[in-house]
Amino acid sequence: MIVLDASVLIALGNANDVHHLRAREVLMACLDEHLLLHPLTKAEVLVGPVRRGSGELKERELLAMGVEEWAPIEGSGLRLAEIRVSTGLKMPDCCVLDAALATGSQLATFDEELAKAAAHFGLALQNRSWVEQQL
């Protein structure tokens, strides 16, 4: 299983994004994987399409890609607060990290701070080679 950060999906949807090609590579490498999104991450990914009137289309695209919305388990509020305090990450990144920790999943992100925190918690990074170049 791989938990996706919004940075990967946003880059995938924007050909002008500096990470667009890398996002395509990441997702091509994940074709046989179970892909998960935290609900807050999904909302972040959908903001732009909703502004343009294509939110439902984007949601269908995510489903067609096999991306599933992960349902946080009981106790997520406390876990998120603990992650926030221990890492200093913004709450959306804490949500991504919590989903990966709770499911024992790898993480895919282009966010350096999130990648550092994931490594600190011992999570495997799907796009490790890119992350190592940045750190």
XYZ file of C-alpha atoms in Angstrom:
135
model
C 0.000 0.000 0.000
C 1.107 3.524 -0.712
C -0.311 6.688 0.821
C -0.145 9.580 -1.622
C 0.566 13.145 -0.628
C -1.292 15.879 -2.484
C 1.998 17.048 -4.011
C 2.170 13.902 -6.156
C -1.376 14.106 -7.503
C -1.314 17.864 -8.012
C 1.951 17.549 -9.966
C 0.466 14.740 -12.015
C -2.460 16.939 -13.033
C -0.343 19.946 -14.016
C 2.012 19.489 -16.971
C 3.784 22.729 -15.970
C 4.563 21.518 -12.440
C 8.274 20.982 -11.800
C 7.457 17.481 -10.470
C 5.038 16.465 -13.248
C 7.284 13.914 -14.962
C 8.461 12.508 -11.646
C 4.822 12.163 -10.515
C 4.059 10.167 -13.661
C 7.047 7.920 -12.931
C 5.957 7.441 -9.328
C 2.424 6.451 -10.297
C 3.584 4.191 -13.130
C 5.759 2.374 -10.593
C 2.682 1.942 -8.371
C 0.330 0.352 -10.908
C 0.044 -2.865 -8.911
C -0.147 -1.128 -5.534
C -3.103 -0.215 -3.354
C -3.155 3.619 -3.385
C -4.646 5.558 -0.475
C -5.512 9.183 0.224
C -6.395 10.732 3.558
C -9.753 12.573 3.219
C -8.058 15.930 3.860
C -5.473 15.160 1.173
C -8.255 14.286 -1.240
C -9.910 17.621 -0.463
C -6.619 19.425 -1.194
C -6.342 17.650 -4.544
C -9.945 18.534 -5.414
C -9.804 22.267 -4.580
C -8.427 23.357 -7.962
C -10.785 21.176 -10.001
C -13.782 22.329 -7.927
C -12.814 25.964 -8.641
C -12.847 25.142 -12.354
C -16.155 23.261 -12.101
C -14.599 19.842 -12.667
C -14.460 18.436 -9.135
C -16.664 15.429 -9.862
C -14.627 14.621 -12.968
C -11.385 14.726 -10.958
C -12.930 12.483 -8.312
C -13.860 9.957 -11.022
C -10.309 10.171 -12.397
C -8.914 9.341 -8.963
C -11.212 6.333 -8.722
C -10.226 5.215 -12.230
C -6.567 5.394 -11.152
C -7.378 3.091 -8.247
C -6.882 5.766 -5.596
C -9.045 5.077 -2.557
C -10.007 7.409 0.258
C -8.734 6.057 3.572
C -11.101 6.264 6.536
C -9.245 7.428 9.658
C -9.525 5.012 12.535
C -10.617 5.780 16.065
C -8.149 7.876 18.007
C -6.921 9.805 14.993
C -7.410 13.168 16.711
C -4.920 12.338 19.444
C -2.485 10.741 16.994
C -2.640 13.803 14.735
C -1.966 16.115 17.680
C 1.003 13.963 18.735
C 2.396 13.938 15.198
C 1.952 17.723 14.955
C 3.755 18.327 18.243
C 6.598 15.895 17.536
C 7.252 16.995 13.939
C 6.077 20.587 13.650
C 4.411 19.682 10.345
C 1.267 21.437 9.192
C -1.908 19.466 9.824
C -2.437 18.330 6.192
C 1.018 16.719 6.251
C 0.271 15.195 9.653
C -2.804 13.593 8.098
C -0.730 12.012 5.329
C 1.786 10.748 7.864
C -0.959 9.374 10.123
C -2.535 7.464 7.237
C 0.804 5.877 6.342
C 1.602 5.019 9.962
C -1.861 3.618 10.703
C -1.864 1.405 7.607
C 1.817 0.455 7.580
C 2.064 1.888 4.081
C 4.818 3.450 2.060
C 4.530 7.166 1.415
C 4.878 9.095 -1.846
C 5.556 12.823 -1.547
C 7.534 15.684 -3.069
C 7.472 17.600 0.220
C 10.937 17.539 1.804
C 9.745 18.163 5.372
C 7.123 15.432 5.135
C 9.728 13.061 3.687
C 12.100 13.808 6.588
C 9.343 13.164 9.126
C 8.372 9.923 7.384
C 11.984 8.744 7.523
C 12.135 9.694 11.212
C 9.139 7.411 11.842
C 10.763 4.623 9.823
C 8.331 4.771 6.917
C 9.461 3.621 3.504
C 9.300 6.270 0.809
C 8.056 5.136 -2.570
C 10.052 7.824 -4.365
C 13.124 7.393 -2.143
C 15.710 8.222 -4.824
C 14.180 11.669 -5.417
C 13.884 12.290 -1.686
C 17.515 11.327 -1.058
C 18.648 13.823 -3.701
C 16.726 16.585 -1.914
C 17.898 15.863 1.634
